[in-house]
Amino acid sequence: MKIICIGRNYTEHIEELKNEKPTEPVVFIKPDSAVLPKEQDFYIPEFSNDVHYEVEVLVKIKRVGKHIKEEFAGTYYDEIGLGIDFTARDLQSKLKEKGLPWEKAKGFDGAAVIGKWLPKTNFKDLNNLNFSLVRNGEKVQRGNTSLMLWKIDEIISYVSTFFMLKKGDVIFTGTPAGVGKVSPNDYLSGSLEDKELFKVNIK
């Protein structure tokens, strides 16, 4: 499986990092080795002093597809989830300054938290989902999929023009504002429409 991530998909997050607003989706990939095993703690890597949490709505692809039209994108997934795109922000900043790829800052071991999956039929409107991240009892990120620059089906259609999508692939759809640094002994939990889908300890 591959993990396809969308960057800069929420305007307020673009502004908080002082990035340019993209004219088309920003796409990057994490390797499958980036997935944090279930029930395992997240260990801050020794090569970074500034790892950030980024909570995101996830989509799991259920069948092979290429050049998928937006109107048919909904037939390629049945499950919605929530996760964290951990980012070594200090390393990413250095790479961006040099015009280099972000993989070292985004694809390191444990950098992808994938929570529980829920049937998409549980939700009335996938383009109006509330989600949040809580750190040590404080809600630090709040988002709603209605605020995405590119909605889920648009993302699937766009990505499939470059990469064949396969069963089991996961799409991270972007993070809202409120990203921040994690520290040892932090406790993070993520909820989608008030259902807790993951929790993780930081070491």
Tab-separated table of C-alpha atoms in Angstrom:
chain	number	residue	atom	x	y	z
A	1	MET	CA	0.000	0.000	0.000
A	2	LYS	CA	1.025	3.596	-0.435
A	3	ILE	CA	0.098	6.693	1.522
A	4	ILE	CA	-0.766	9.669	-0.649
A	5	CYS	CA	-0.879	12.998	1.165
A	6	ILE	CA	-2.353	16.344	0.179
A	7	GLY	CA	-0.646	19.482	1.428
A	8	ARG	CA	-2.036	23.008	1.728
A	9	ASN	CA	-5.693	22.012	1.469
A	10	TYR	CA	-7.033	24.389	4.149
A	11	THR	CA	-6.607	28.143	3.731
A	12	GLU	CA	-5.979	28.958	7.418
A	13	HIS	CA	-3.215	26.338	7.609
A	14	ILE	CA	-1.602	27.788	4.495
A	15	GLU	CA	-1.635	31.199	6.167
A	16	GLU	CA	-0.237	30.006	9.509
A	17	LEU	CA	2.817	28.517	7.768
A	18	LYS	CA	3.089	31.528	5.428
A	19	ASN	CA	2.898	29.341	2.335
A	20	GLU	CA	1.560	30.314	-1.071
A	21	LYS	CA	-1.973	29.205	-1.883
A	22	PRO	CA	-1.632	26.482	-4.548
A	23	THR	CA	-3.507	26.495	-7.838
A	24	GLU	CA	-3.673	22.694	-7.831
A	25	PRO	CA	-3.298	20.062	-5.078
A	26	VAL	CA	0.124	19.635	-3.475
A	27	VAL	CA	0.857	15.892	-3.428
A	28	PHE	CA	3.524	13.892	-1.612
A	29	ILE	CA	3.882	10.249	-0.598
A	30	LYS	CA	4.829	8.477	2.607
A	31	PRO	CA	6.186	4.901	2.461
A	32	ASP	CA	4.263	2.118	4.178
A	33	SER	CA	7.061	1.957	6.767
A	34	ALA	CA	5.871	5.367	8.012
A	35	VAL	CA	2.728	3.802	9.522
A	36	LEU	CA	2.876	3.807	13.318
A	37	PRO	CA	1.917	0.295	14.506
A	38	LYS	CA	-1.352	0.106	16.451
A	39	GLU	CA	-1.040	0.759	20.190
A	40	GLN	CA	2.601	1.799	19.797
A	41	ASP	CA	3.957	5.049	21.230
A	42	PHE	CA	5.412	7.687	18.908
A	43	TYR	CA	9.083	8.361	19.528
A	44	ILE	CA	10.374	11.781	18.489
A	45	PRO	CA	13.218	11.088	16.030
A	46	GLU	CA	16.674	12.191	17.107
A	47	PHE	CA	17.218	14.144	13.879
A	48	SER	CA	14.509	16.710	14.703
A	49	ASN	CA	13.835	19.176	17.490
A	50	ASP	CA	10.535	20.376	16.062
A	51	VAL	CA	8.109	17.566	15.158
A	52	HIS	CA	4.577	18.839	14.546
A	53	TYR	CA	1.215	17.056	14.701
A	54	GLU	CA	-1.170	17.510	11.760
A	55	VAL	CA	-4.585	15.847	12.101
A	56	GLU	CA	-6.229	14.785	8.830
A	57	VAL	CA	-9.293	12.986	7.494
A	58	LEU	CA	-8.304	9.764	5.741
A	59	VAL	CA	-9.792	7.733	2.903
A	60	LYS	CA	-9.044	4.057	2.218
A	61	ILE	CA	-9.148	2.998	-1.438
A	62	LYS	CA	-11.031	-0.273	-2.035
A	63	ARG	CA	-10.223	-1.103	-5.673
A	64	VAL	CA	-7.817	-0.397	-8.502
A	65	GLY	CA	-8.389	2.782	-10.444
A	66	LYS	CA	-6.630	5.092	-12.901
A	67	HIS	CA	-7.841	8.352	-14.484
A	68	ILE	CA	-10.932	8.263	-12.269
A	69	LYS	CA	-13.596	10.816	-13.098
A	70	GLU	CA	-14.765	12.869	-10.134
A	71	GLU	CA	-18.369	11.705	-10.498
A	72	PHE	CA	-17.250	8.078	-10.077
A	73	ALA	CA	-14.674	8.652	-7.321
A	74	GLY	CA	-17.149	7.708	-4.601
A	75	THR	CA	-17.226	4.120	-5.858
A	76	TYR	CA	-13.527	3.694	-5.017
A	77	TYR	CA	-13.838	3.958	-1.234
A	78	ASP	CA	-16.187	2.797	1.509
A	79	GLU	CA	-14.304	3.856	4.626
A	80	ILE	CA	-13.340	7.155	6.243
A	81	GLY	CA	-10.828	7.589	9.046
A	82	LEU	CA	-8.639	10.033	10.900
A	83	GLY	CA	-4.888	10.182	11.424
A	84	ILE	CA	-1.815	12.284	12.036
A	85	ASP	CA	0.775	13.393	9.514
A	86	PHE	CA	3.772	13.897	11.815
A	87	THR	CA	6.184	16.403	10.284
A	88	ALA	CA	9.769	17.258	11.213
A	89	ARG	CA	9.181	20.961	10.623
A	90	ASP	CA	12.786	22.048	11.127
A	91	LEU	CA	14.014	19.522	8.579
A	92	GLN	CA	11.167	20.334	6.180
A	93	SER	CA	12.046	24.042	6.319
A	94	LYS	CA	15.664	23.324	5.391
A	95	LEU	CA	14.579	21.096	2.513
A	96	LYS	CA	12.079	23.677	1.228
A	97	GLU	CA	14.739	26.409	1.299
A	98	LYS	CA	16.884	24.294	-1.018
A	99	GLY	CA	13.977	23.263	-3.241
A	100	LEU	CA	14.400	19.620	-2.215
A	101	PRO	CA	11.727	16.940	-1.662
A	102	TRP	CA	10.090	16.645	1.788
A	103	GLU	CA	10.223	12.863	2.242
A	104	LYS	CA	12.825	12.891	5.022
A	105	ALA	CA	10.626	15.285	7.005
A	106	LYS	CA	7.320	13.538	6.269
A	107	GLY	CA	8.054	9.868	5.592
A	108	PHE	CA	10.199	8.764	8.525
A	109	ASP	CA	9.276	5.688	10.581
A	110	GLY	CA	6.108	6.269	12.600
A	111	ALA	CA	5.224	9.525	10.828
A	112	ALA	CA	1.743	8.303	9.816
A	113	VAL	CA	-0.869	7.562	12.470
A	114	ILE	CA	-3.866	5.725	11.029
A	115	GLY	CA	-6.854	5.452	13.344
A	116	LYS	CA	-9.970	3.299	13.241
A	117	TRP	CA	-11.960	3.145	10.025
A	118	LEU	CA	-15.681	3.896	9.810
A	119	PRO	CA	-18.145	3.128	6.986
A	120	LYS	CA	-18.766	6.260	4.964
A	121	THR	CA	-22.468	5.412	5.162
A	122	ASN	CA	-22.283	6.493	8.824
A	123	PHE	CA	-22.114	10.089	7.631
A	124	LYS	CA	-24.757	12.172	5.876
A	125	ASP	CA	-22.310	14.430	4.055
A	126	LEU	CA	-18.598	13.701	3.648
A	127	ASN	CA	-18.088	17.325	2.666
A	128	ASN	CA	-19.313	18.497	6.072
A	129	LEU	CA	-17.401	16.429	8.651
A	130	ASN	CA	-16.164	17.910	11.915
A	131	PHE	CA	-12.867	16.580	13.245
A	132	SER	CA	-10.415	17.573	15.938
A	133	LEU	CA	-7.169	16.824	17.745
A	134	VAL	CA	-6.774	17.043	21.508
A	135	ARG	CA	-3.364	17.374	23.181
A	136	ASN	CA	-3.142	16.814	26.913
A	137	GLY	CA	-6.850	17.565	27.316
A	138	GLU	CA	-6.834	20.742	25.203
A	139	LYS	CA	-8.413	20.872	21.757
A	140	VAL	CA	-5.635	22.237	19.542
A	141	GLN	CA	-6.991	21.566	16.041
A	142	ARG	CA	-10.534	21.850	14.741
A	143	GLY	CA	-11.498	21.264	11.148
A	144	ASN	CA	-14.432	20.679	8.843
A	145	THR	CA	-14.145	19.062	5.427
A	146	SER	CA	-16.357	21.805	3.962
A	147	LEU	CA	-13.290	24.066	4.259
A	148	MET	CA	-11.112	21.920	2.004
A	149	LEU	CA	-9.859	23.645	-1.132
A	150	TRP	CA	-10.203	20.270	-2.875
A	151	LYS	CA	-12.855	17.835	-1.658
A	152	ILE	CA	-12.353	14.082	-1.283
A	153	ASP	CA	-13.695	13.071	-4.699
A	154	GLU	CA	-11.738	15.843	-6.420
A	155	ILE	CA	-8.565	14.611	-4.709
A	156	ILE	CA	-9.126	11.015	-5.819
A	157	SER	CA	-9.735	12.103	-9.408
A	158	TYR	CA	-6.666	14.359	-9.440
A	159	VAL	CA	-4.277	11.904	-7.811
A	160	SER	CA	-5.374	9.043	-10.069
A	161	THR	CA	-4.162	10.918	-13.135
A	162	PHE	CA	-0.595	10.511	-11.814
A	163	PHE	CA	-0.702	7.318	-9.733
A	164	MET	CA	-2.697	4.147	-10.180
A	165	LEU	CA	-4.722	3.722	-7.009
A	166	LYS	CA	-4.792	0.234	-5.520
A	167	LYS	CA	-6.839	-1.539	-2.878
A	168	GLY	CA	-5.554	-0.578	0.566
A	169	ASP	CA	-3.992	2.728	-0.446
A	170	VAL	CA	-4.658	5.536	2.042
A	171	ILE	CA	-5.163	9.199	1.209
A	172	PHE	CA	-4.416	11.892	3.805
A	173	THR	CA	-6.601	14.827	2.748
A	174	GLY	CA	-4.807	17.749	4.436
A	175	THR	CA	-4.715	19.450	7.829
A	176	PRO	CA	-6.520	22.519	9.173
A	177	ALA	CA	-4.900	25.318	11.175
A	178	GLY	CA	-3.558	24.746	14.661
A	179	VAL	CA	-0.562	22.510	13.997
A	180	GLY	CA	2.057	22.521	16.719
A	181	LYS	CA	5.098	20.929	18.278
A	182	VAL	CA	4.921	17.667	20.221
A	183	SER	CA	6.952	17.067	23.363
A	184	PRO	CA	7.799	13.941	25.353
A	185	ASN	CA	4.890	12.784	27.546
A	186	ASP	CA	2.264	14.496	25.380
A	187	TYR	CA	-0.965	12.543	24.873
A	188	LEU	CA	-2.847	13.036	21.606
A	189	SER	CA	-6.312	11.870	20.617
A	190	GLY	CA	-8.312	12.468	17.461
A	191	SER	CA	-12.062	12.495	16.903
A	192	LEU	CA	-14.292	12.518	13.830
A	193	GLU	CA	-17.840	13.718	14.490
A	194	ASP	CA	-17.193	13.198	18.219
A	195	LYS	CA	-16.049	9.580	17.792
A	196	GLU	CA	-12.506	8.996	19.047
A	197	LEU	CA	-10.585	7.196	16.320
A	198	PHE	CA	-7.020	7.243	17.647
A	199	LYS	CA	-4.883	8.026	20.669
A	200	VAL	CA	-1.112	8.118	20.921
A	201	ASN	CA	1.521	8.778	23.551
A	202	ILE	CA	4.601	10.815	22.673
A	203	LYS	CA	7.992	9.630	23.906
